[in-house]
Coordinates of C-alpha atoms in Angstrom, one line a residue:
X1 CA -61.8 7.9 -63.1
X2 CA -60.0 11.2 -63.1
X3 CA -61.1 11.7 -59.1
X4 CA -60.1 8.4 -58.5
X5 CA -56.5 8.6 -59.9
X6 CA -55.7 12.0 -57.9
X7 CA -57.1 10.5 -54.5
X8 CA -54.6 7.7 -55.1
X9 CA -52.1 10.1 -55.5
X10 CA -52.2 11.8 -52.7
X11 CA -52.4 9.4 -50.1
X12 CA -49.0 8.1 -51.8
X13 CA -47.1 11.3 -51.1
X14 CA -48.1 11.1 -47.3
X15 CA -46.0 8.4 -46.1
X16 CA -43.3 9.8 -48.2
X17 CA -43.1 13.5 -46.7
X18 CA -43.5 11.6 -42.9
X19 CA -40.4 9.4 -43.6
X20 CA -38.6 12.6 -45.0
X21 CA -40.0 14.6 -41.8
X22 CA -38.4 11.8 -39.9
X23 CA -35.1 11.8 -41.8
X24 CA -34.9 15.5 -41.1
X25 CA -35.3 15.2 -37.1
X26 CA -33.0 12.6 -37.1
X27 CA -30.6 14.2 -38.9
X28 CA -30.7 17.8 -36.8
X29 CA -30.2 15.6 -33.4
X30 CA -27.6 13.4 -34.6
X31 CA -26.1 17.4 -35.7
X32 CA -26.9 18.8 -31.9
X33 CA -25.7 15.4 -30.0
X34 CA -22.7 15.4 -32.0
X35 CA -21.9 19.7 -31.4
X36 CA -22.7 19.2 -27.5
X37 CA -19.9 16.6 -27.1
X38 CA -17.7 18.1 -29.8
X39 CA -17.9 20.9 -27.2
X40 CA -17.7 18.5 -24.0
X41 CA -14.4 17.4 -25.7
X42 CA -12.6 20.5 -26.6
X43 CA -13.3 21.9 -23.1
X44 CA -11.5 19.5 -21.3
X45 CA -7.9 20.2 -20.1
X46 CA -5.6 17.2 -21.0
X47 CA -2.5 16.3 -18.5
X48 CA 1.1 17.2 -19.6
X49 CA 2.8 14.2 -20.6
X50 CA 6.4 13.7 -18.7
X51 CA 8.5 11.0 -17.8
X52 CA 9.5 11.7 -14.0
X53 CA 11.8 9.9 -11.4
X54 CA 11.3 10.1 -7.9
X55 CA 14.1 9.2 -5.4
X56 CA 14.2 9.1 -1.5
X57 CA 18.2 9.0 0.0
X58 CA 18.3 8.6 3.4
X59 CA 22.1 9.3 3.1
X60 CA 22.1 12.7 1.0
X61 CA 24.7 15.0 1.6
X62 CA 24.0 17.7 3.3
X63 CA 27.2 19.2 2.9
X64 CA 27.9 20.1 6.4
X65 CA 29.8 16.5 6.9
X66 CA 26.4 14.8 7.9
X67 CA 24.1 13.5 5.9
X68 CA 19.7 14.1 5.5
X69 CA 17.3 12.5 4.1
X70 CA 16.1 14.2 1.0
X71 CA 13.6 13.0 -2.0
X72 CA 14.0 14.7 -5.3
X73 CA 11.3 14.8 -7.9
X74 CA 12.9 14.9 -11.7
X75 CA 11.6 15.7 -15.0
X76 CA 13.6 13.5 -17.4
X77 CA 11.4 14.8 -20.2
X78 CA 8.5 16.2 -21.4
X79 CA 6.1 18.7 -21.1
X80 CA 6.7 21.6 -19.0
X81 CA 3.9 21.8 -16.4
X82 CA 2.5 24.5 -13.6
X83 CA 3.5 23.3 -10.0
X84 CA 0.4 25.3 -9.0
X85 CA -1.6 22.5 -11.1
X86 CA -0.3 20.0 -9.2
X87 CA -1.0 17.6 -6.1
X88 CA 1.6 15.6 -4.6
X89 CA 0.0 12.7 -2.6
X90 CA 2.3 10.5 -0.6
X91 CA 1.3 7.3 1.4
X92 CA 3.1 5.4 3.8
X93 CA 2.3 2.5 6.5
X94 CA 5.0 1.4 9.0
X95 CA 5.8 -1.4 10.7
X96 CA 3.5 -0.7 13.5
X97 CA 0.6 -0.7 11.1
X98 CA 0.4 3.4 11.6
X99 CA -0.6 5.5 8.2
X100 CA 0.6 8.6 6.9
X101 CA -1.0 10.6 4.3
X102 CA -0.1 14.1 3.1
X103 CA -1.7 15.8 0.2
X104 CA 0.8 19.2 -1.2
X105 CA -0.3 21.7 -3.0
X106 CA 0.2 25.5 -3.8
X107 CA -1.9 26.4 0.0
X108 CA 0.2 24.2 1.7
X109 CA 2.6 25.9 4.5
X110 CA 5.7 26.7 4.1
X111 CA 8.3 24.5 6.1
X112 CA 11.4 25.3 8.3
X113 CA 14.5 23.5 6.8
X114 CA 17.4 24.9 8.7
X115 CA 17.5 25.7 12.4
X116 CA 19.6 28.5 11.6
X117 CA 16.7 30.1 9.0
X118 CA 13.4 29.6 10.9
X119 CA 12.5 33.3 9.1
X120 CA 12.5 31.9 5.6
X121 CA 10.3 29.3 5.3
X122 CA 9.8 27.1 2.3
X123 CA 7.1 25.0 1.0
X124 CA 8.6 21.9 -0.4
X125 CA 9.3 20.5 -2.9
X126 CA 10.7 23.7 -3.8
X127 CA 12.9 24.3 -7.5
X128 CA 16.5 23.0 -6.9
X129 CA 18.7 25.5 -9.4
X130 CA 21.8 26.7 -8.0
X131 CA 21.6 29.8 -10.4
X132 CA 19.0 31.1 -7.6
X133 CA 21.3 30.5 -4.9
X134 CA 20.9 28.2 -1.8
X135 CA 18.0 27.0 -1.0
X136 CA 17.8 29.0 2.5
X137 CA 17.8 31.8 0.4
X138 CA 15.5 31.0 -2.6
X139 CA 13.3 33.4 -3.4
X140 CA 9.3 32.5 -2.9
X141 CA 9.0 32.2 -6.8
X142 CA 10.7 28.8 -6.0
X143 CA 8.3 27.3 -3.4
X144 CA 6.2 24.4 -4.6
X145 CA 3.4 25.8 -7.0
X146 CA 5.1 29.3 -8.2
X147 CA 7.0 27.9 -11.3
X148 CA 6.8 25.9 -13.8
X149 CA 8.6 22.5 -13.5
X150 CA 10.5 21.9 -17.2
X151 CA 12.8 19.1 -18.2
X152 CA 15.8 18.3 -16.7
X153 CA 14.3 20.6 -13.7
X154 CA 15.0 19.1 -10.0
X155 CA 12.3 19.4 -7.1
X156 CA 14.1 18.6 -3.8
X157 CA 12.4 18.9 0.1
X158 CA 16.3 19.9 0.8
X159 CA 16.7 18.6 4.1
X160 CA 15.4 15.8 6.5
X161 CA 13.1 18.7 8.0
X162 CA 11.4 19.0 4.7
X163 CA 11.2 15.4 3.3
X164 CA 9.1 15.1 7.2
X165 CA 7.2 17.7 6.3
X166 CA 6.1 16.5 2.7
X167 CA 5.1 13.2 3.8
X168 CA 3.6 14.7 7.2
X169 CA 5.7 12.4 9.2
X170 CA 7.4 15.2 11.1
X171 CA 8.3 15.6 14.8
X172 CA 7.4 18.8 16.8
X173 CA 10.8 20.3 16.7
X174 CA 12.0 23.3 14.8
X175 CA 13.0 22.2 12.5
X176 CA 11.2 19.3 11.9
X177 CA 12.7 15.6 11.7
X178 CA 11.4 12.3 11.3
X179 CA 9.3 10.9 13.8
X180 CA 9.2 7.5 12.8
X181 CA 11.9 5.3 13.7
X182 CA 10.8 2.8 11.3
X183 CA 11.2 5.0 8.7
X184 CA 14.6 4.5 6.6
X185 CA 16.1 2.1 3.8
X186 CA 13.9 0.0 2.9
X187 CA 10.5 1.8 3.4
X188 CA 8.3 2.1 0.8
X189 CA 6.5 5.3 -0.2
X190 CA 3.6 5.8 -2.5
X191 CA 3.8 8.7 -4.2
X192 CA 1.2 9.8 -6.6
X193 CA 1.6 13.4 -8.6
X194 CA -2.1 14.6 -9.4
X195 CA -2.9 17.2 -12.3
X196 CA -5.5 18.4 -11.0
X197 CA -7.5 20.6 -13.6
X198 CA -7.2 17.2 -15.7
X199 CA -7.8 15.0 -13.3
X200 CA -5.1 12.3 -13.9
X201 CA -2.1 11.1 -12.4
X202 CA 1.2 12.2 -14.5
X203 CA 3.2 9.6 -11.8
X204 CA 2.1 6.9 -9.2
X205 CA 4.9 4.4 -8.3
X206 CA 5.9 3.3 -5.1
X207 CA 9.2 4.8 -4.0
X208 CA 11.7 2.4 -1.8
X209 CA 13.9 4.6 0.3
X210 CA 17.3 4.2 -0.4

């Protein structure tokens, strides 16, 4: 009887240390899974949050008694962000059914926007402060992708030349113009702003010339 009652015994306790042994795995790779994405999570860059307004005037002042055709990129609010983070990816069809698509970044070339200044290039949209002087005569620190863009902070393309040259719609002359005749009030842009270590757009509207 004595033999009996200990082989009962211990074929009870078997089952109980395998559901145990079970609990235990399951519990160390719910604990891995969990770190790995914990990990995943913290590692990826979020996008700066900003409200932003983008304008195309095909009647700016150029204050030489004519006018250009300038579009301006403003943070109302938000985060400041790194220009050299960023994409700007504009789209635009005319009449004729022909496509234009430019993609700026921080490698993108520098631009002529006066005829007067072809040695001083500038890669649009370039910082718009007055504190810095004109824009002919910015220093590089305000190209596209050297500074970071905070509130209240104007990106302008400056001139018709440069507007052309950000939306790669530009003619052959120095410096450049417009191209396309169809191009003008009324025409619609799409313009998206990529963050690019993110991934996401921080703006993508379509833009109606003004």
């Amino acid at each position: 009887m004595k033999n009996n009652r200990k082989t009962v015994q211990e074929h009870a306790v078997s089952p109980v240390v395998g559901v145990m042994l079970m609990l235990v795995v399951t519990i160390i790779i719910a604990a891995v899974v969990s770190a790995f994405a914990g990990g995943m999570g913290s590692g990826a860059q979020k996008a700066p949050q900003a409200s932003i307004e983008v304008k195309i005037d095909s009647a700016a002042d150029n204050t030489m008694g004519s006018s250009s055709t300038v579009m301006t990129f403003t943070e109302l609010s938000g985060d400041p962000i790194q220009t050299k983070d960023l994409a700007i990816i504009t789209y635009y069809k005319n009449k004729a059914g022909k496509t234009y698509k430019n993609k700026q970044t921080i490698t993108s070339p520098a631009t002529v926007l006066y005829s007067y200044h072809t040695n001083t290039p500038t890669r649009v949209p370039f910082l718009n402060d007055m504190r810095s002087g004109y824009n002919y005569d910015n220093p590089a620190t305000m190209d596209f992708g050297n500074f970071t863009w905070k509130t209240g902070g104007i990106l302008s393309t400056g001139t018709t030349a440069g507007t052309a040259s950000l939306l790669a719609i530009n003619s052959t002359a120095i410096p450049a113009t417009i191209a396309d005749n169809d191009f003008g009030p009324g025409s619609i842009v799409d313009v998206k702003i990529l963050h690019i270590p993110s991934g996401q757009y921080i703006f993508n509207k379509e833009v109606i010339v003004q």
